Amino acid sequence: MKTAMITGITGQDGAYLAKFLLNKGYNIIGLVRNNSGINMKNLKYLDIDDKINFIKVDLLNLSNIVRIIEKNEIDEIYNLAAQSSVGLSFSHPIETLEFNIVSTAKLLEAIRNTNPKIKYYQASSSEMFGNVKKESLPINENFLLRPVSPYGISKAASHWITVNYREAHNLFAVCGICFNHESVLRNKNFVTKKIINTAVKINLGLADELRLGNIRVCRDWGYAPKYVEAMWLMLQQDNPDDYIISSGEVHSLEEFVVKVFEKLNLNVDKFVKIDESLYRPNDLEINYGDNSKAKNKLNWKYNMSFDQLIYKLVDDEIEFIK
Ligand code: NAP
């Protein structure tokens, strides 16, 4: 039986990954913050909160991480913990940069000093690429990183730290460069969750308007439970490498809103208000990814269309709110 250690286990991806690995027979160690109670909401929703060995740790404390790795026989580490919101990273740049970058370096340094055979997954992000010229899209693994937010900068730094430990110290360390992926477990401070949650509430008579910032931005949205499978596949290969994980489709946020409201038979113009105070200081206009390397080399199968994704998210949100 293999043992996987997951940082960020209480988040969207951490919860789905833990469920996926439990189904494969893994032992799961979930690292959680040592300065607050454990946020069990997502793990309870997936009914796995009692199947995980939780360990409280400060991921900025190297000796704490070293002690955990020395005490447990760990095969794989998935580093998903991060301040993961682009929007929040503008108001909290120092915390975002400090935690996201230093925790990655400390985890890799702990592996190097204790058990370099451990396989390591780093949660990289499409936000690392910044604004790419439309004619150059879709983005592949070889594109230049030119992030435009503190979050993107923190992920770019963590990405290169991971590549550096792979090349300089021969660690099996990989980066999954994920584009946006959604689910009913998406954190409330993400616009997609806000749209779906508010639309469902409007439908139930529990809300009367949806205020949004710039809805002209275009993104590549996928379904989170399928993305965690790609993370695992990356650690099952003979050689470590980095992969774009994306749906390969691109749509505007406006299309996203319209599709959600259509599904609920609601009139968009009546309920949606544009509020310029919600615009970000700097935003990516459009991005989408080329997932062919992941599909060909990992044999990762992703075939959910945009419409199917939206319908699934709306249906799940209705159940969730009930
Ligand atoms: P999420 O739902 O926001 O979860 C973030 C996790 O990180 C939570 O478990 C949170 O713990 C933990 N965390 C945050 N700050 C921490 C700190 N200072 N100390 C310890 N733990 C901390 O994020 P997600 O959507 O699952 O994403 C997982 C990873 O993939 C993140 O690194 C994210 O940046 C990256 N990523 C996500 C996407 C996407 O579309 N979802 C795309 C590209 C990359 P608490 O529960 O205690 O807050």
Tab-separated table of C-alpha atoms in Angstrom, residues 32-283:
chain	number	residue	atom	x	y	z
A	32	VAL	CA	-3.184	21.060	7.699
A	33	ARG	CA	-2.398	24.473	9.171
A	34	ASN	CA	-1.283	24.377	12.792
A	35	ASN	CA	-2.673	27.811	13.610
A	36	SER	CA	-6.387	27.163	13.060
A	37	GLY	CA	-9.038	24.459	13.241
A	38	ILE	CA	-9.272	21.981	10.365
A	39	ASN	CA	-11.702	23.084	7.669
A	40	MET	CA	-13.514	19.771	7.094
A	41	LYS	CA	-16.298	21.026	4.806
A	42	ASN	CA	-14.992	19.569	1.527
A	43	LEU	CA	-13.744	16.304	3.032
A	44	LYS	CA	-17.061	15.791	4.818
A	45	TYR	CA	-18.950	16.483	1.586
A	46	LEU	CA	-16.946	13.702	-0.094
A	47	ASP	CA	-17.419	11.509	2.992
A	48	ILE	CA	-13.705	10.909	3.547
A	49	ASP	CA	-12.986	13.068	6.609
A	50	ASP	CA	-12.529	9.988	8.820
A	51	LYS	CA	-10.205	8.207	6.376
A	52	ILE	CA	-7.292	10.644	6.574
A	53	ASN	CA	-4.385	10.880	8.957
A	54	PHE	CA	-4.202	14.638	9.631
A	55	ILE	CA	-0.970	16.230	10.775
A	56	LYS	CA	-0.784	19.871	11.812
A	57	VAL	CA	2.252	21.645	10.483
A	58	ASP	CA	3.636	25.045	9.609
A	59	LEU	CA	4.789	24.608	6.013
A	60	LEU	CA	7.261	27.447	6.477
A	61	ASN	CA	9.078	25.451	9.172
A	62	LEU	CA	11.674	23.151	7.578
A	63	SER	CA	12.468	21.074	10.651
A	64	ASN	CA	8.756	20.335	11.196
A	65	ILE	CA	8.423	19.044	7.631
A	66	VAL	CA	11.644	17.026	7.950
A	67	ARG	CA	10.324	15.386	11.126
A	68	ILE	CA	7.076	14.354	9.419
A	69	ILE	CA	8.899	12.848	6.435
A	70	GLU	CA	11.327	10.987	8.729
A	71	LYS	CA	8.493	9.548	10.839
A	72	ASN	CA	6.402	8.289	7.914
A	73	GLU	CA	7.204	6.154	4.907
A	74	ILE	CA	5.997	8.441	2.152
A	75	ASP	CA	5.929	7.552	-1.553
A	76	GLU	CA	4.369	10.666	-3.051
A	77	ILE	CA	3.898	14.273	-1.975
A	78	TYR	CA	1.302	16.491	-3.649
A	79	ASN	CA	1.895	20.148	-2.836
A	80	LEU	CA	-1.476	21.839	-3.305
A	81	ALA	CA	-1.437	24.297	-0.389
A	82	ALA	CA	-1.385	27.900	-1.516
A	83	GLN	CA	-3.054	31.243	-1.222
A	84	SER	CA	-4.833	30.390	-4.465
A	85	SER	CA	-6.823	33.492	-5.342
A	86	VAL	CA	-5.462	35.924	-7.949
A	87	GLY	CA	-7.788	38.663	-6.670
A	88	LEU	CA	-6.675	38.266	-3.032
A	89	SER	CA	-3.041	38.266	-4.094
A	90	PHE	CA	-3.354	41.945	-5.073
A	91	SER	CA	-4.588	42.887	-1.594
A	92	HIS	CA	-2.272	40.415	0.212
A	93	PRO	CA	0.863	40.254	-1.952
A	94	ILE	CA	3.415	39.616	0.789
A	95	GLU	CA	1.517	36.713	2.381
A	96	THR	CA	0.900	35.210	-1.059
A	97	LEU	CA	4.502	35.465	-2.195
A	98	GLU	CA	5.960	34.391	1.133
A	99	PHE	CA	3.770	31.365	1.719
A	100	ASN	CA	3.461	30.077	-1.840
A	101	ILE	CA	7.157	30.335	-2.674
A	102	VAL	CA	8.854	29.488	0.622
A	103	SER	CA	6.636	26.494	1.433
A	104	THR	CA	7.544	24.953	-1.938
A	105	ALA	CA	11.260	25.448	-1.338
A	106	LYS	CA	11.023	23.994	2.186
A	107	LEU	CA	9.123	20.897	1.058
A	108	LEU	CA	11.658	20.175	-1.683
A	109	GLU	CA	14.580	20.850	0.634
A	110	ALA	CA	13.050	18.489	3.212
A	111	ILE	CA	12.731	15.756	0.570
A	112	ARG	CA	16.321	16.270	-0.589
A	113	ASN	CA	17.602	15.997	3.003
A	114	THR	CA	15.555	12.997	4.073
A	115	ASN	CA	14.259	10.711	1.350
A	116	PRO	CA	15.096	11.853	-2.225
A	117	LYS	CA	13.147	8.875	-3.609
A	118	ILE	CA	9.835	10.562	-2.754
A	119	LYS	CA	7.964	11.677	-5.865
A	120	TYR	CA	6.810	15.303	-5.717
A	121	TYR	CA	3.931	17.089	-7.471
A	122	GLN	CA	3.839	20.900	-7.636
A	123	ALA	CA	0.571	22.741	-8.360
A	124	SER	CA	1.666	25.216	-11.035
A	125	SER	CA	-0.807	27.512	-12.756
A	126	SER	CA	-1.751	28.995	-16.115
A	127	GLU	CA	-1.537	32.377	-14.349
A	128	MET	CA	2.265	32.071	-14.659
A	129	PHE	CA	2.090	32.871	-18.366
A	130	GLY	CA	0.449	36.282	-18.099
A	131	ASN	CA	-0.907	37.921	-21.236
A	132	VAL	CA	-0.048	35.879	-24.294
A	133	LYS	CA	-0.671	37.301	-27.774
A	134	LYS	CA	-3.931	35.899	-29.178
A	135	GLU	CA	-2.219	34.618	-32.305
A	136	SER	CA	0.215	32.519	-30.200
A	137	LEU	CA	-2.541	30.653	-28.307
A	138	PRO	CA	-3.035	27.918	-27.160
A	139	ILE	CA	-0.340	27.927	-24.485
A	140	ASN	CA	1.988	24.941	-24.298
A	141	GLU	CA	4.652	23.831	-21.806
A	142	ASN	CA	7.408	25.791	-23.574
A	143	PHE	CA	5.877	29.261	-23.344
A	144	LEU	CA	7.696	32.055	-21.556
A	145	LEU	CA	6.449	32.832	-18.019
A	146	ARG	CA	5.435	36.513	-17.720
A	147	PRO	CA	2.964	36.641	-14.794
A	148	VAL	CA	0.859	39.751	-14.169
A	149	SER	CA	-0.264	39.178	-10.552
A	150	PRO	CA	1.490	38.430	-7.238
A	151	TYR	CA	-0.201	35.017	-7.366
A	152	GLY	CA	1.178	34.308	-10.851
A	153	ILE	CA	4.626	35.455	-9.730
A	154	SER	CA	4.517	33.151	-6.690
A	155	LYS	CA	3.505	30.208	-8.871
A	156	ALA	CA	6.207	30.972	-11.444
A	157	ALA	CA	8.853	31.061	-8.703
A	158	SER	CA	7.586	27.768	-7.205
A	159	HIS	CA	7.544	26.252	-10.676
A	160	TRP	CA	11.203	27.083	-11.291
A	161	ILE	CA	12.209	25.970	-7.797
A	162	THR	CA	10.646	22.577	-8.582
A	163	VAL	CA	12.372	22.336	-11.975
A	164	ASN	CA	15.631	23.307	-10.306
A	165	TYR	CA	15.405	20.545	-7.663
A	166	ARG	CA	14.663	18.076	-10.461
A	167	GLU	CA	17.635	19.154	-12.555
A	168	ALA	CA	20.152	20.000	-9.827
A	169	HIS	CA	19.329	17.254	-7.301
A	170	ASN	CA	17.786	14.621	-9.521
A	171	LEU	CA	14.474	14.549	-7.622
A	172	PHE	CA	11.367	13.086	-9.239
A	173	ALA	CA	9.656	16.489	-9.107
A	174	VAL	CA	6.955	17.488	-11.583
A	175	CYS	CA	4.749	20.514	-12.226
A	176	GLY	CA	1.131	20.228	-13.321
A	177	ILE	CA	0.379	23.515	-15.051
A	178	CYS	CA	-3.347	23.610	-14.440
A	179	PHE	CA	-5.767	25.962	-16.120
A	180	ASN	CA	-8.936	26.935	-14.206
A	181	HIS	CA	-10.864	23.934	-12.940
A	182	GLU	CA	-14.127	24.056	-11.127
A	183	SER	CA	-16.491	21.990	-9.017
A	184	VAL	CA	-19.099	22.375	-6.341
A	185	LEU	CA	-16.200	22.527	-3.857
A	186	ARG	CA	-14.720	25.664	-5.434
A	187	ASN	CA	-13.891	28.287	-2.833
A	188	LYS	CA	-16.434	31.124	-2.454
A	189	ASN	CA	-13.946	33.837	-3.416
A	190	PHE	CA	-13.767	32.560	-7.024
A	191	VAL	CA	-15.989	34.281	-9.561
A	192	THR	CA	-17.294	31.041	-11.096
A	193	LYS	CA	-18.567	29.852	-7.714
A	194	LYS	CA	-20.060	33.289	-7.046
A	195	ILE	CA	-21.913	33.202	-10.398
A	196	ILE	CA	-23.344	29.719	-9.944
A	197	ASN	CA	-24.123	30.078	-6.261
A	198	THR	CA	-25.847	33.462	-6.722
A	199	ALA	CA	-27.790	32.308	-9.804
A	200	VAL	CA	-29.097	29.252	-7.960
A	201	LYS	CA	-30.042	31.451	-5.002
A	202	ILE	CA	-31.848	33.919	-7.317
A	203	ASN	CA	-33.745	30.948	-8.721
A	204	LEU	CA	-34.756	29.924	-5.209
A	205	GLY	CA	-35.764	33.489	-4.284
A	206	LEU	CA	-32.826	33.789	-1.869
A	207	ALA	CA	-30.932	36.549	-3.775
A	208	ASP	CA	-31.953	39.307	-6.156
A	209	GLU	CA	-28.847	40.355	-8.099
A	210	LEU	CA	-25.398	39.256	-9.237
A	211	ARG	CA	-22.669	41.936	-9.331
A	212	LEU	CA	-19.672	41.184	-11.513
A	213	GLY	CA	-16.486	42.932	-12.681
A	214	ASN	CA	-14.953	42.429	-16.123
A	215	ILE	CA	-16.920	39.690	-17.902
A	216	ARG	CA	-15.061	40.053	-21.202
A	217	VAL	CA	-12.094	37.955	-19.961
A	218	CYS	CA	-11.788	34.556	-21.646
A	219	ARG	CA	-10.644	31.412	-19.865
A	220	ASP	CA	-10.197	27.674	-20.203
A	221	TRP	CA	-12.437	25.998	-17.599
A	222	GLY	CA	-12.339	22.295	-16.752
A	223	TYR	CA	-13.782	19.892	-14.195
A	224	ALA	CA	-11.652	19.466	-11.038
A	225	PRO	CA	-12.198	15.721	-10.320
A	226	LYS	CA	-10.734	14.933	-13.753
A	227	TYR	CA	-7.714	17.180	-13.165
A	228	VAL	CA	-6.607	15.372	-9.994
A	229	GLU	CA	-6.352	12.178	-12.019
A	230	ALA	CA	-3.775	13.905	-14.246
A	231	MET	CA	-1.794	14.866	-11.125
A	232	TRP	CA	-1.571	11.229	-10.101
A	233	LEU	CA	-0.721	10.068	-13.634
A	234	MET	CA	2.221	12.479	-13.697
A	235	LEU	CA	3.773	10.697	-10.710
A	236	GLN	CA	3.295	7.232	-12.274
A	237	GLN	CA	5.553	7.938	-15.275
A	238	ASP	CA	9.100	6.616	-15.720
A	239	ASN	CA	10.526	10.129	-15.910
A	240	PRO	CA	9.552	13.418	-14.265
A	241	ASP	CA	8.228	16.108	-16.593
A	242	ASP	CA	5.846	19.095	-16.630
A	243	TYR	CA	2.420	19.034	-18.251
A	244	ILE	CA	-0.320	21.499	-19.153
A	245	ILE	CA	-3.644	20.300	-17.764
A	246	SER	CA	-6.501	22.106	-19.452
A	247	SER	CA	-9.788	21.546	-21.236
A	248	GLY	CA	-8.411	23.096	-24.430
A	249	GLU	CA	-11.645	25.129	-24.884
A	250	VAL	CA	-11.893	28.880	-24.443
A	251	HIS	CA	-14.977	30.914	-23.465
A	252	SER	CA	-15.647	34.366	-22.088
A	253	LEU	CA	-16.927	34.916	-18.578
A	254	GLU	CA	-19.970	36.454	-20.233
A	255	GLU	CA	-20.689	33.141	-22.007
A	256	PHE	CA	-20.263	31.399	-18.650
A	257	VAL	CA	-22.870	33.688	-17.031
A	258	VAL	CA	-25.309	33.385	-19.939
A	259	LYS	CA	-25.056	29.585	-19.951
A	260	VAL	CA	-25.705	29.355	-16.202
A	261	PHE	CA	-28.714	31.676	-16.387
A	262	GLU	CA	-30.048	29.848	-19.466
A	263	LYS	CA	-29.845	26.538	-17.626
A	264	LEU	CA	-31.920	28.030	-14.794
A	265	ASN	CA	-34.352	29.834	-17.147
A	266	LEU	CA	-33.392	33.196	-15.673
A	267	ASN	CA	-33.152	36.531	-17.490
A	268	VAL	CA	-29.503	37.684	-17.406
A	269	ASP	CA	-30.271	41.365	-18.092
A	270	LYS	CA	-32.676	41.531	-15.177
A	271	PHE	CA	-30.298	40.166	-12.543
A	272	VAL	CA	-26.680	40.771	-13.608
A	273	LYS	CA	-25.067	44.148	-12.858
A	274	ILE	CA	-21.569	45.191	-13.927
A	275	ASP	CA	-19.677	46.887	-11.107
A	276	GLU	CA	-16.402	48.530	-12.121
A	277	SER	CA	-15.195	48.546	-8.525
A	278	LEU	CA	-14.840	44.763	-8.934
A	279	TYR	CA	-12.345	45.087	-11.805
A	280	ARG	CA	-8.850	43.816	-10.973
A	281	PRO	CA	-5.846	46.177	-11.048
A	282	ASN	CA	-4.437	44.012	-13.844
A	283	ASP	CA	-6.097	41.081	-15.562
